[in-house]
Structures are given as structure tokens and as C-alpha cells.
Short mmCIF file of C-alpha atoms and ligand atoms in Angstrom, two decimals:
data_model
loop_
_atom_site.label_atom_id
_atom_site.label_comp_id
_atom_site.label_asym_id
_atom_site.label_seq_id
_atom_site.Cartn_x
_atom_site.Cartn_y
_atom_site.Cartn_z
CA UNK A 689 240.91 281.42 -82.68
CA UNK A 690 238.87 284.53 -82.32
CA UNK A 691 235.32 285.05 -84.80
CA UNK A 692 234.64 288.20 -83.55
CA UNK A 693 235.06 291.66 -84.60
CA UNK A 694 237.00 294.15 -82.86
CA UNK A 695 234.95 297.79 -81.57
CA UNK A 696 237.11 298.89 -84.31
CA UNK A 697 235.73 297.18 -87.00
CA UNK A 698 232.00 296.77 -85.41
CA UNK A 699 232.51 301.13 -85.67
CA UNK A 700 233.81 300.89 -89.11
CA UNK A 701 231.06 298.63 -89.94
CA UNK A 702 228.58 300.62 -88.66
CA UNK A 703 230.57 303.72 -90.63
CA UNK A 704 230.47 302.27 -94.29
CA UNK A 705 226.94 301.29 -93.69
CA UNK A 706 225.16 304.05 -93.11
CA UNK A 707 227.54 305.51 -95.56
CA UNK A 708 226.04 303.17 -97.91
CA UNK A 709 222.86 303.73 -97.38
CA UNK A 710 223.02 307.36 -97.44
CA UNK A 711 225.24 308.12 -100.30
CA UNK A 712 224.76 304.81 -102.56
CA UNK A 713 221.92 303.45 -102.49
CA UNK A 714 219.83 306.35 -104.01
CA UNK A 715 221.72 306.63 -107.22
CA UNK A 716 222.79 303.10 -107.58
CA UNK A 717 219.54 302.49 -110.11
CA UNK A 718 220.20 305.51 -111.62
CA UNK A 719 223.94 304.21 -112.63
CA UNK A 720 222.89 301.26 -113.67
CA UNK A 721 220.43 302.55 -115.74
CA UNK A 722 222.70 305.21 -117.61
CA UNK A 723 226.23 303.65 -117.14
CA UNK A 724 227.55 306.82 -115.42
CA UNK A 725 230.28 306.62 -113.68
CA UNK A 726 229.48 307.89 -110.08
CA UNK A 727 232.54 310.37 -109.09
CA UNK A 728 230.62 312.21 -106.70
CA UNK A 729 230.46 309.04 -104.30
CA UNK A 730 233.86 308.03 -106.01
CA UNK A 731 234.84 311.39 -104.47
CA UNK A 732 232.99 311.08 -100.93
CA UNK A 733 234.89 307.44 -100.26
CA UNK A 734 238.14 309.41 -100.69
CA UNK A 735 236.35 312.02 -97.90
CA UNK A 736 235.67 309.00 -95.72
CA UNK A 737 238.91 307.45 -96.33
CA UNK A 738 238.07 304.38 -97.28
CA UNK A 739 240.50 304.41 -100.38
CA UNK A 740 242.91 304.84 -97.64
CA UNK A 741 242.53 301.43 -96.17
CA UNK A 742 245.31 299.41 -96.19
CA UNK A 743 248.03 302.03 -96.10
CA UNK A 744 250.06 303.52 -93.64
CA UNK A 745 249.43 306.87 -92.65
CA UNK A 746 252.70 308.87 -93.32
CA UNK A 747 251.22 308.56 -97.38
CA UNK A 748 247.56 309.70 -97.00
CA UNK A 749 246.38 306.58 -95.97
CA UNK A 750 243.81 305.67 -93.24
CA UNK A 751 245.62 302.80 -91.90
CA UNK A 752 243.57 299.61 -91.30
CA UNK A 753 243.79 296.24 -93.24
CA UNK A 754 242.38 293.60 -95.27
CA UNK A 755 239.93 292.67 -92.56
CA UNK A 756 238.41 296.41 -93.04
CA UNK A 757 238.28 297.05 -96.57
CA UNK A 758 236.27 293.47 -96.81
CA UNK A 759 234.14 295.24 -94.12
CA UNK A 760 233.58 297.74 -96.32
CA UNK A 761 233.77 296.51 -99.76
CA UNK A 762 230.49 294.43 -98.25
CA UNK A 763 228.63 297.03 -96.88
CA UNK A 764 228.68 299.29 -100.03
CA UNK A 765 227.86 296.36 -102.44
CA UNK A 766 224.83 295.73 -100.58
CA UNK A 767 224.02 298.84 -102.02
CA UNK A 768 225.45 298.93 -104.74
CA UNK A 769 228.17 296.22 -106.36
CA UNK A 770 228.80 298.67 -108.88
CA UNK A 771 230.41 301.32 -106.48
CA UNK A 772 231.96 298.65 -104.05
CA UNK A 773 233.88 297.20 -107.53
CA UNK A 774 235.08 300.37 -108.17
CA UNK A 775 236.67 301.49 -105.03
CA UNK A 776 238.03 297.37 -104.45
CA UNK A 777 239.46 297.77 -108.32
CA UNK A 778 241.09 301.31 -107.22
CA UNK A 779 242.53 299.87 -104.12
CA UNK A 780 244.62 297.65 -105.75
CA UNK A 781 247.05 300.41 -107.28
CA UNK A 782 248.08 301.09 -103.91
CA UNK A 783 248.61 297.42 -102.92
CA UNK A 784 250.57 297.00 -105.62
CA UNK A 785 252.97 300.46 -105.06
CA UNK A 786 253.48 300.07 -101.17
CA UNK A 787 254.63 296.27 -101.68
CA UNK A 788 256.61 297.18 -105.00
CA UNK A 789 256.72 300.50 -105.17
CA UNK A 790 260.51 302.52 -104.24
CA UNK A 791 260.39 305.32 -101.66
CA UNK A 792 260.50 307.75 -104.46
CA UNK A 793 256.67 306.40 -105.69
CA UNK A 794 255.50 306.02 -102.52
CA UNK A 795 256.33 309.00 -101.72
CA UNK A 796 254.46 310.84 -105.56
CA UNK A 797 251.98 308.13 -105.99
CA UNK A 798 250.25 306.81 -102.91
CA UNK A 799 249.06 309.94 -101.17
CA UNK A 800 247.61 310.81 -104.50
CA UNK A 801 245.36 307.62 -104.70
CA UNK A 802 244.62 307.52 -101.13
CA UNK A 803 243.56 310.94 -100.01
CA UNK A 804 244.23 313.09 -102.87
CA UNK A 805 241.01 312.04 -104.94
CA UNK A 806 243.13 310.54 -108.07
CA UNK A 807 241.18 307.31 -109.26
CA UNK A 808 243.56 304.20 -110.66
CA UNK A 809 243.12 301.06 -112.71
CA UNK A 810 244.80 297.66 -113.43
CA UNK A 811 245.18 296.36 -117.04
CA UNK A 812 246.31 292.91 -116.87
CA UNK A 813 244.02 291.49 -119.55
CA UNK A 814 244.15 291.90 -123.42
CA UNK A 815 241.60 290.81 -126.24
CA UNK A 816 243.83 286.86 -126.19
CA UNK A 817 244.91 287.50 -123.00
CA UNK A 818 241.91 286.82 -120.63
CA UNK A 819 242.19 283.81 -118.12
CA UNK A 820 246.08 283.56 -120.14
CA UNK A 821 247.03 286.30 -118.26
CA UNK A 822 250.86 285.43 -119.36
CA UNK A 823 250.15 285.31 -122.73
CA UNK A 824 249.99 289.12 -122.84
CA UNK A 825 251.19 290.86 -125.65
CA UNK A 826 251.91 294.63 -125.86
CA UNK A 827 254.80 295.73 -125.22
CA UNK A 828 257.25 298.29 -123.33
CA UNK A 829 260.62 298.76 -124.68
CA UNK A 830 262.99 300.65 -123.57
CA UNK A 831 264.24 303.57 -125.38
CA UNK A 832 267.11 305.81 -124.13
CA UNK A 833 265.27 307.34 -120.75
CA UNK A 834 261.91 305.97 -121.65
CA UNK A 835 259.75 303.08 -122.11
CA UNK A 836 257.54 303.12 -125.19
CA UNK A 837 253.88 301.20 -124.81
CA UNK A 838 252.22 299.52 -127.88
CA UNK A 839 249.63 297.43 -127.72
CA UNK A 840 245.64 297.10 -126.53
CA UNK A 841 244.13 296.31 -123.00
CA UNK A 842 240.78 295.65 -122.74
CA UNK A 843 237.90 295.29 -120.17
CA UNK A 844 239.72 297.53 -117.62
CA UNK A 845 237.46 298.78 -115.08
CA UNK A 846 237.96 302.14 -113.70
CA UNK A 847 240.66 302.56 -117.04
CA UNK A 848 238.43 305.58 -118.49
CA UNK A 849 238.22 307.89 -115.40
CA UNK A 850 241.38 306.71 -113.21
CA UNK A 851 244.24 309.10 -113.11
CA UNK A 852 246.65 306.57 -112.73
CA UNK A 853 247.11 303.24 -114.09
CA UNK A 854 249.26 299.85 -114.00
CA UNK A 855 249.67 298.09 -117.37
CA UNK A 856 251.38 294.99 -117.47
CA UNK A 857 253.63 295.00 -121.22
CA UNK A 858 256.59 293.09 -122.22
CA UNK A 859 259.72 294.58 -121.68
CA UNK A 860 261.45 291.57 -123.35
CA UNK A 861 259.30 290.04 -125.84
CA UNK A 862 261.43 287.03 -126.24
CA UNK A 863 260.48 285.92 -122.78
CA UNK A 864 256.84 285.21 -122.48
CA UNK A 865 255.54 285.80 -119.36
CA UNK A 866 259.28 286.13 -117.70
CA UNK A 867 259.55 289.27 -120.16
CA UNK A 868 256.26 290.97 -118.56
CA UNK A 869 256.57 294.33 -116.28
CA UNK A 870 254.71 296.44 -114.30
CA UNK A 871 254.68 300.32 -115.95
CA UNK A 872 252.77 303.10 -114.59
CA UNK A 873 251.16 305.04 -116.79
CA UNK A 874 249.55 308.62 -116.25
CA UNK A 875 245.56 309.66 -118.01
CA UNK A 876 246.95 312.65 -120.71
CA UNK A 877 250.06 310.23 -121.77
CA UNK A 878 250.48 311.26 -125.53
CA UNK A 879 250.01 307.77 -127.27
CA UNK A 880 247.93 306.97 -124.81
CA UNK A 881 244.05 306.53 -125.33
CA UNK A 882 240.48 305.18 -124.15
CA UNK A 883 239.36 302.84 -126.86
CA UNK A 884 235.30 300.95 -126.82
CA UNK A 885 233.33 301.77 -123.64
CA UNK A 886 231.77 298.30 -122.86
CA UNK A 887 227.89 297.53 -122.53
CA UNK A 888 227.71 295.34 -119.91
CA UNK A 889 225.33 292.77 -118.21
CA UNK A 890 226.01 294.32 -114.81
CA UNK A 891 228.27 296.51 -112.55
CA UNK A 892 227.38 299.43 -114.98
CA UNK A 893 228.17 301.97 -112.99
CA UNK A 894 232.19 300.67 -112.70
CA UNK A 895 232.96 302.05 -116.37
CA UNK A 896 234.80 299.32 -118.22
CA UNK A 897 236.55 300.07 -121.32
CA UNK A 898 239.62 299.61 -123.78
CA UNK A 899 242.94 301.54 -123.60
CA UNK A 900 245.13 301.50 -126.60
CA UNK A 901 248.70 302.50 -126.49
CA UNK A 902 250.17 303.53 -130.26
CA UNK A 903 254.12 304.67 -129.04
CA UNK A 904 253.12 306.01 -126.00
CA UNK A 905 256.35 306.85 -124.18
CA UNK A 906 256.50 306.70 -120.34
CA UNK A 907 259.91 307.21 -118.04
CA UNK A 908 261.48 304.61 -117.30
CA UNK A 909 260.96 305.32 -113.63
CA UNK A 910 257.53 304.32 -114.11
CA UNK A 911 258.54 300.94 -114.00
CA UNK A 912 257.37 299.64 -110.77
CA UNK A 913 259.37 296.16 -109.31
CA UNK A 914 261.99 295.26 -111.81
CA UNK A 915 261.48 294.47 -115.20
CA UNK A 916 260.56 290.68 -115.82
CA UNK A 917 258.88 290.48 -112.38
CA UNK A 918 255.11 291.99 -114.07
CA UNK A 919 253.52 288.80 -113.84
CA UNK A 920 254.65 287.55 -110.11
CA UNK A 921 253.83 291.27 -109.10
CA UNK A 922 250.03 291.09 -111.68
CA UNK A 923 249.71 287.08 -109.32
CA UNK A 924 250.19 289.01 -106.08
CA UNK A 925 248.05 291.89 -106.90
CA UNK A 926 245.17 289.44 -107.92
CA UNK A 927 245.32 287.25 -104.53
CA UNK A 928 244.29 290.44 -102.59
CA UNK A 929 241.74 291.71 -105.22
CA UNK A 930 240.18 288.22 -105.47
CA UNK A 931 238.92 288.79 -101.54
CA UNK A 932 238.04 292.16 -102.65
CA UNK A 933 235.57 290.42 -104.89
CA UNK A 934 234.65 287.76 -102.61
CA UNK A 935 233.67 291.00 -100.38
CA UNK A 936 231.32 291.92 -103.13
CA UNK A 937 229.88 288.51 -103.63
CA UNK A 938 229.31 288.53 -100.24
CA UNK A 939 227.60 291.90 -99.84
CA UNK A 940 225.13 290.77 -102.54
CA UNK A 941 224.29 288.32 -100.88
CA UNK A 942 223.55 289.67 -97.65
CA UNK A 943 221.58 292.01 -99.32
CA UNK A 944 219.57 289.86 -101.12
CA UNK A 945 218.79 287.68 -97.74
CA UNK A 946 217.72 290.80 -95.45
CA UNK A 947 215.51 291.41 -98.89
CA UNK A 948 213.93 288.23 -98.66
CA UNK A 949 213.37 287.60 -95.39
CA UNK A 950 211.73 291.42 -95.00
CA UNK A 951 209.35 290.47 -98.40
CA UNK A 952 208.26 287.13 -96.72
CA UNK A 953 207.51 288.69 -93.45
CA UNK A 954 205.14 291.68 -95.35
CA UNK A 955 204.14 289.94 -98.39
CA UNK A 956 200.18 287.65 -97.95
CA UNK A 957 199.32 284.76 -100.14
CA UNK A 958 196.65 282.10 -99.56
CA UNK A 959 195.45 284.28 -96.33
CA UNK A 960 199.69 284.18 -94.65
CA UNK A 961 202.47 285.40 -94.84
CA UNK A 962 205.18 283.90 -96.61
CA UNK A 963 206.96 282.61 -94.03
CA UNK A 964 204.16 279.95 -93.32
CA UNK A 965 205.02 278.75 -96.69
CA UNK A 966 207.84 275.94 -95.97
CA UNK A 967 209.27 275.26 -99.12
CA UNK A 968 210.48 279.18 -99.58
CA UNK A 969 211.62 278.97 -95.69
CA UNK A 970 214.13 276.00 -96.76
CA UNK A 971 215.09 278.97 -99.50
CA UNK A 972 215.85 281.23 -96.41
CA UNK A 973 217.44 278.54 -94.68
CA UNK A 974 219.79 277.46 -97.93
CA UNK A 975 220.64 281.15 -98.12
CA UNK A 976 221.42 281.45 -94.78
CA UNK A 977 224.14 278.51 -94.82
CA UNK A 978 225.60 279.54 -97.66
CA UNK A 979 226.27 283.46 -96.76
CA UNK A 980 227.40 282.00 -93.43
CA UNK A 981 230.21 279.52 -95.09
CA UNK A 982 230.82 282.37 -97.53
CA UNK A 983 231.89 284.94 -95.38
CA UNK A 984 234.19 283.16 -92.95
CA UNK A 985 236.12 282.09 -95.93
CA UNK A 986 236.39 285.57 -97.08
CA UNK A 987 236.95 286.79 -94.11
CA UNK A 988 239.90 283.60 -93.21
CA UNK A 989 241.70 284.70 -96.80
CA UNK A 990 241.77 288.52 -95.22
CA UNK A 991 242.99 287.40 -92.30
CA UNK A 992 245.60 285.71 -93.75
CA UNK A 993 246.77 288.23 -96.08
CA UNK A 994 246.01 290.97 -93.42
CA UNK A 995 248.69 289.16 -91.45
CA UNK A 996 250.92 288.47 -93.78
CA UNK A 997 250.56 284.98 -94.73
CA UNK A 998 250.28 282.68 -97.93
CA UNK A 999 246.90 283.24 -99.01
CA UNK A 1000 246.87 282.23 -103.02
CA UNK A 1001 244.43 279.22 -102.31
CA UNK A 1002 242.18 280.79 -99.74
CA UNK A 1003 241.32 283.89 -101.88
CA UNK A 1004 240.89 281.66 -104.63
CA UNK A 1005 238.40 279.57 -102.46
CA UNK A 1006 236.81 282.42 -101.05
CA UNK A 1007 236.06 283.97 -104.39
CA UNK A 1008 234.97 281.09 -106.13
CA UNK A 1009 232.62 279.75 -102.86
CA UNK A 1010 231.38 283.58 -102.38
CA UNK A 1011 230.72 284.33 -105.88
CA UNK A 1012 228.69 281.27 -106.82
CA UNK A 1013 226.83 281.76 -103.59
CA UNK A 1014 225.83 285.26 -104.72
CA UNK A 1015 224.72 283.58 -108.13
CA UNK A 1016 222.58 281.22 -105.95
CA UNK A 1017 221.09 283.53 -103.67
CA UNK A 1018 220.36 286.44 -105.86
CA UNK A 1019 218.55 283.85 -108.19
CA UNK A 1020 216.46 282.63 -104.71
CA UNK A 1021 215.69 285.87 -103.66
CA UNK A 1022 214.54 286.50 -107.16
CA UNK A 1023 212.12 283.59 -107.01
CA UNK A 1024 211.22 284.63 -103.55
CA UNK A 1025 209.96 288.04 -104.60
CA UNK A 1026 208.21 286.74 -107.72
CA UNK A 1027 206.67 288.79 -110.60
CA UNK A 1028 207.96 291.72 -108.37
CA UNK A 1029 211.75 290.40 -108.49
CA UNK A 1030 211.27 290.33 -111.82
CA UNK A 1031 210.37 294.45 -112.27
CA UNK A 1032 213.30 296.82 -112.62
CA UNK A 1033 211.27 298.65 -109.64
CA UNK A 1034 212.68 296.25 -107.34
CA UNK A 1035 216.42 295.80 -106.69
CA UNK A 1036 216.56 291.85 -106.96
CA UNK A 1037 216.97 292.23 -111.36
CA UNK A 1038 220.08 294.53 -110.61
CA UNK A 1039 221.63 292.55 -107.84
CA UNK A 1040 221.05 288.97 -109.68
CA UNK A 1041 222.87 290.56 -113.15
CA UNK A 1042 225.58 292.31 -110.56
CA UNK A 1043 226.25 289.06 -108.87
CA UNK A 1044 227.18 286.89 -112.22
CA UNK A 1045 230.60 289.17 -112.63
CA UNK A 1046 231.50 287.90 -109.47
CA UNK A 1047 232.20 284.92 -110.94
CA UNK A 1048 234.15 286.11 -113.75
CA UNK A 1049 236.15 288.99 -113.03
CA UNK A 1050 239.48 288.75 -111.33
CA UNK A 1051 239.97 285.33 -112.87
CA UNK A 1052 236.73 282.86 -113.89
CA UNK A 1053 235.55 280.42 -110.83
CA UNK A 1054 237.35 277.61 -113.56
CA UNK A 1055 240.99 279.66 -113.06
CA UNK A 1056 240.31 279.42 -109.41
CA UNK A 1057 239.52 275.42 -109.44
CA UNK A 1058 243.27 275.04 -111.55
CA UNK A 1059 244.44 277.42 -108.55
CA UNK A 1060 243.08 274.90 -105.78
CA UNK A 1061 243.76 272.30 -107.40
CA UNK A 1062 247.24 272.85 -108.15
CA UNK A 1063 248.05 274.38 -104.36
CA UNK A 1064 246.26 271.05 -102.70
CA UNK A 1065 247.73 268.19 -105.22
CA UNK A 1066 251.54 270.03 -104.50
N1 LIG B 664 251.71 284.84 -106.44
C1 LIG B 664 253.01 285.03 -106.82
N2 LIG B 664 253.55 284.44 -107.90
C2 LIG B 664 252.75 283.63 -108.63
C3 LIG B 664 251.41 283.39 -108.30
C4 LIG B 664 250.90 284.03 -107.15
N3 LIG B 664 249.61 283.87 -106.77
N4 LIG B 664 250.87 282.55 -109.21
C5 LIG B 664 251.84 282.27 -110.08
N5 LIG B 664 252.98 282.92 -109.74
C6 LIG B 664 254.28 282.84 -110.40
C7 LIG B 664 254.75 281.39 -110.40
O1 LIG B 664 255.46 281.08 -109.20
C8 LIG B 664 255.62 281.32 -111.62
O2 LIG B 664 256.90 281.88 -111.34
P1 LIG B 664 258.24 280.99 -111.44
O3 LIG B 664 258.25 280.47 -112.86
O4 LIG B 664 259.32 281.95 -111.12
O5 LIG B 664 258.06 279.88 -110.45
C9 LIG B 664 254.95 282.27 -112.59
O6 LIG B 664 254.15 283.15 -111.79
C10 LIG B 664 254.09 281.55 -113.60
O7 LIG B 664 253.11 280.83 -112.87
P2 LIG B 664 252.25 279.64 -113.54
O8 LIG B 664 253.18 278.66 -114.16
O9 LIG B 664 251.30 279.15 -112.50
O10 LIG B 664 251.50 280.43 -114.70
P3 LIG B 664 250.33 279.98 -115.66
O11 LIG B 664 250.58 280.53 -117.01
O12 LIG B 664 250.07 278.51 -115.53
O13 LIG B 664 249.09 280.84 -115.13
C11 LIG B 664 247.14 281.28 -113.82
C12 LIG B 664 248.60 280.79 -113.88
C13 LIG B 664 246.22 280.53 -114.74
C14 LIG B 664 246.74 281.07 -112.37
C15 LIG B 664 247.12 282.81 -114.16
O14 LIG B 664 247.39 283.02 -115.54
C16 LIG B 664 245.81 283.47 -113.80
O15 LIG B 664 245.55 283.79 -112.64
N6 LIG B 664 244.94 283.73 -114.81
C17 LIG B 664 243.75 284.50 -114.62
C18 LIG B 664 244.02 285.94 -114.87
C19 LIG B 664 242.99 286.82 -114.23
O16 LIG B 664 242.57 286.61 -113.10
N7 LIG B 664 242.61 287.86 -114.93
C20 LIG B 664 241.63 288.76 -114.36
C21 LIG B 664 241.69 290.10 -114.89
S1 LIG B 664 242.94 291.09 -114.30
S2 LIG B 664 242.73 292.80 -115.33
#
């Protein structure tokens, strides 16, 4: 049992961090403010190649693992959890393509999403479709050479601006969820359009909106897996982007700690510092804990996956643990800093309304107790 990090990953850490602070961390107030969607960093993490993490090098990609894009997932949402969504939510196209994906789309998709600067999505969920995932309902039928998409998905991150996208339709509707499939479908697709653009709490940078599909016909080598496998491929797809979250979660956090403990260190009440003060020290010390438990399960459920292994319950108990932590520690730090916390000057509002998604997205903290539960009481 080794804890440490390689001189690979200590460099990579060091990498995405001063990446982070140098490219994301000035605009990320700006794109929370205004809900733009930041392609110019989107752009720069292709430069980098950190959208290249995870896949092998003959298709664009940068090599790595699991272990590295949670190293730096975390370090950008320090910064900004906006910008580290968006790049975890992109990375899951091509987790999805080099485990299901045929030569042939390896071959015309995965250097494209990797180092050729096209964005991707996943659209799983639909307006009755949420934490149901298998109750999904539009459909993909196959006609002659081509499959033809009806139907709405909504709350898809990254769905405006990404190039390419996996929706999840029903190739047999008189299946359920053994009917669903995995179809790729390009931006420009006639039939194919972006519906409500979401107002959200947080994360407003990471665009999230509606795509609506009225007969919007795709080839019917789009289909990626074979059809009826969708939801087992949509499952699969969602263990690795749940420790992409927990990354997130856990970035917040951090960030929010260093935050603190620099504010208590500068900031003078009753004559001291607020470090004399004990009862906000037992803050530090609850924060401390908690980040420390957080990220070792994050990092376990990457290590798993990273090598391989079952890792269904672990990402599910690495997102739920992380994410609440970031709840609790944003909401500490918050208290810590005061009236100041409080001020949109300060980055505690943004990171305390960033963290709450953590515990939503990619399945609510309540789908990941019915995941743990079920995988322990087998
Ligand atoms: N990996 C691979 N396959 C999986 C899996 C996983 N993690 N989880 C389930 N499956 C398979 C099951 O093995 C089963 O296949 P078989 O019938 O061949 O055995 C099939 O999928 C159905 O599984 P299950 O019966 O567990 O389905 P449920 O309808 O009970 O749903 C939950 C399971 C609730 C876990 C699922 O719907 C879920 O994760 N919901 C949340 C969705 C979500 O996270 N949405 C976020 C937004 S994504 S845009």
C-alpha cells in the first residue's frame, strides 16, 4: 500500500496548478457573473493536454490515468468548479468511445476530442428521467441506413458548445431500459437543436441547457456498443464521472481551507488574530479531517478504476463523502470569513453555491446511498 504520489504526478500537480492559477482564476468571477462559457481556457486545456488524459497516445491523447485527471480536475476547481466541470463532463466522451467505441471511431472521434479542440457532452437525463435514468424516453429508430432521434434531453452540460455528443434513446421502445442505446450525434445535425439555456445556482460558467431532437437522422454507425447495451454503457460512464466530481468536491474544498486558514492568520478581532479564537480553530480542525477522509476515498475509487477494477461503490462513496464535505466546508469557511464571505468580492459566495451541485449532479448523494446500499447488503 503506497499513499504517495509519483514525480509524475507531484509534476503534473504542480502543472495544472499554476495552470490554474494563471489561466482560471482571473476570469472565473467574470463567468460566473455572465454565464459565458469560457472557450478560450476550454481551448488552452486542449493546449496543455489535459483533455487528453486517460487515452492512449496513438489517438491524440496524453496518456496518463484516473489518478491524473483527479489531480487535475482538483487543482482547476480550486479555481474555478465551473471550468474543472466542464473539462471532467468532456472527458467522459472519450471514456466512453475507447471502452465502446470500434477501431473505426476511435480512429474519427477520439483524436478530435482529445487534441483536436472539439468539445463533447453526455445526455443521459430527460425532463422524467432524472435520478430514473432508465426511464428515458426519446427514441432512435432505425430507418434503412439511419437512426432517427425524437425526443428532449435536458440539463446537459457542455450540450450547447460541444461538437460532439452521446445521447442515450431507445432503439426498442418496447424494452425499457434493455431497449436504450448509445448514439453519437454531431452539433449542425438537421433535426437537431439547443432548446432553454438554464439559470443556475452555480457552475455558471459550464453552460447547461436543453437539446431537442424533432426527426433528426444520424447513421447508423453512430451507434456506439450495440444497441440495447445504452444503459450498462450510460452505468459505466457514470462510475468514472462520479470521481470526476468527487475531484471537484474535493478541490472546493481545499480551496476553501487554504482560504480560511490564510483569513484567520491576517484577519484581528478583540486585539488577535483569529487563530487565538478556539472555537473557529475546531472549524479548521473539522475541515481538515474531512478534506483528509475525502480525498483518499477519491483518490482509492481512481485507483481502482485506474487499474482496472470494480469501482461502482467506491465512486459512489467518494462522491457522496466528497461532495457533502464541500457543502460543509464551503459553509465553514463562509462563517469563518464573516460579513466578508458573505460579499461577492470574496470567492467564499461562489465556491459555497459551486459546491451544492456536487451533490446533485452525476446522480443525487440519495442515488448514491441506494448504490451502497445495494453493493454492501449483496
Ligand atoms: N455498471 C454497469 N452496469 C450497471 C451498473 C454499473 N454501475 N449499474 C447498473 N447496471 C446494469 C445492471 O447490472 C442491470 O443490468 P442487468 O439487468 O443486465 O443485470 C441494469 O444496468 C439495470 O440496473 P438496475 O436494476 O440497478 O437499474 P435501476 O433502474 O434500479 O437504476 C440507478 C439504477 C438508480 C443506480 C440508476 O438509474 C442511476 O444511477 N440513476 C442516477 C442517474 C444519474 O446519475 N444521472 C445523472 C445525470 S447523467 S446526464
Amino acid at each position: 500500500m503506497d499513499f504517495n504520489f509519483t514525480d509524475g504526478q507531484l509534476m503534473l500537480q504542480k502543472v495544472a496548478r499554476e495552470f490554474a492559477e494563471k489561466e482560471v482564476e482571473p476570469i472565473s468571477a467574470e463567468i460566473d457573473k455572465t454565464g459565458r462559457f469560457p472557450r478560450e481556457t476550454f481551448e488552452k486545456m486542449v493546449e496543455i493536454g489535459f483533455t487528453g488524459i486517460g487515452t492512449p497516445v496513438e489517438y491524440g491523447g496524453s496518456a496518463g490515468n484516473d489518478i491524473d485527471k483527479v489531480i487535475v480536475v482538483s487543482e482547476i476547481a480550486k479555481q474555478c468548479a465551473a471550468t474543472a466541470a466542464i473539462l471532467s463532463i468532456h472527458s467522459i466522451f472519450a471514456q466512453v468511445i475507447n471502452k465502446f467505441g470500434t477501431k473505426e471511431q476511435k480512429e474519427k472521434y477520439l483524436t478530435q476530442v482529445t487534441s483536436g479542440g472539439s468539445l463533447a457532452a453526455f445526455a443521459l437525463t430527460e425532463p422524467n428521467a432524472g435520478s430514473d435514468a432508465g426511464a428515458a424516453k426519446t427514441t432512435a429508430i432505425l430507418d434503412g441506413d439511419e437512426y432517427v432521434l425524437n425526443g428532449t434531453k435536458c440539463f446537459i452540460s457542455n450540450g450547447g458548445q460541444a461538437q460532439y455528443l452521446l445521447i442515450f434513446a431507445l432503439t426498442d421502445p418496447s424494452k425499457g431500459l434493455k431497449g436504450l442505446s448509445c448514439i453519437l450525434v454531431e452539433k449542425g445535425t438537421p433535426g437537431f437543436t439547443i432548446g432553454k439555456i438554464e439559470d443556475k445556482m452555480g457552475i455558471n460558467g459550464s453552460e447547461t441547457v436543453e437539446l431537442i431532437f424533432d426527426n433528426c437522422r444520424v447513421p447508423k454507425e453512430n451507434l456506439i456498443g450495440k444497441e440495447g447495451k445504452g444503459f450498462m454503457i450510460a452505468m459505466t460512464a457514470l462510475d468514472g464521472a462520479r470521481i470526476g466530481v468527487g475531484a471537484q468536491a474535493l478541490g472546493i474544498s481545499e480551496a476553501a481551507l487554504e482560504k480560511s486558514v490564510k483569513y484567520m492568520k491576517e484577519r484581528v478581532q478583540f486585539g488577535k488574530p483569529l487563530t487565538a479564537l478556539q472555537g473557529l480553530t475546531w472549524y479548521i480542525s473539522d475541515m481538515a479531517t474531512k478534506i483528509e477522509a475525502a480525498k483518499w476515498l477519491v483518490y482509492y475509487a481512481a485507483h481502482l478504476k485506474a487499474t482496472g477494477q470494480k469501482h461502482t461503490k467506491e465512486a459512489a462513496m467518494a462522491k457522496l463523502n466528497a461532495s457533502e464535505t464541500a457543502r460543509h466546508v464551503t459553509n465553514l469557511a463562509l462563517q469563518i470569513h464573516g460579513g466578508y464571505g458573505y460579499m461577492k468580492d470574496y470567492p467564499l459566495e461562489r465556491m459555497y453555491r459551486d459546491a451544492k451541485i456536487t451533490e446533485i449532479y452525476e446522480g443525487t448523494s440519495e442515488i448514491h446511498k441506494l448504490v451502497i446500499s445495494r453493493a454492501v447488503l449483496r
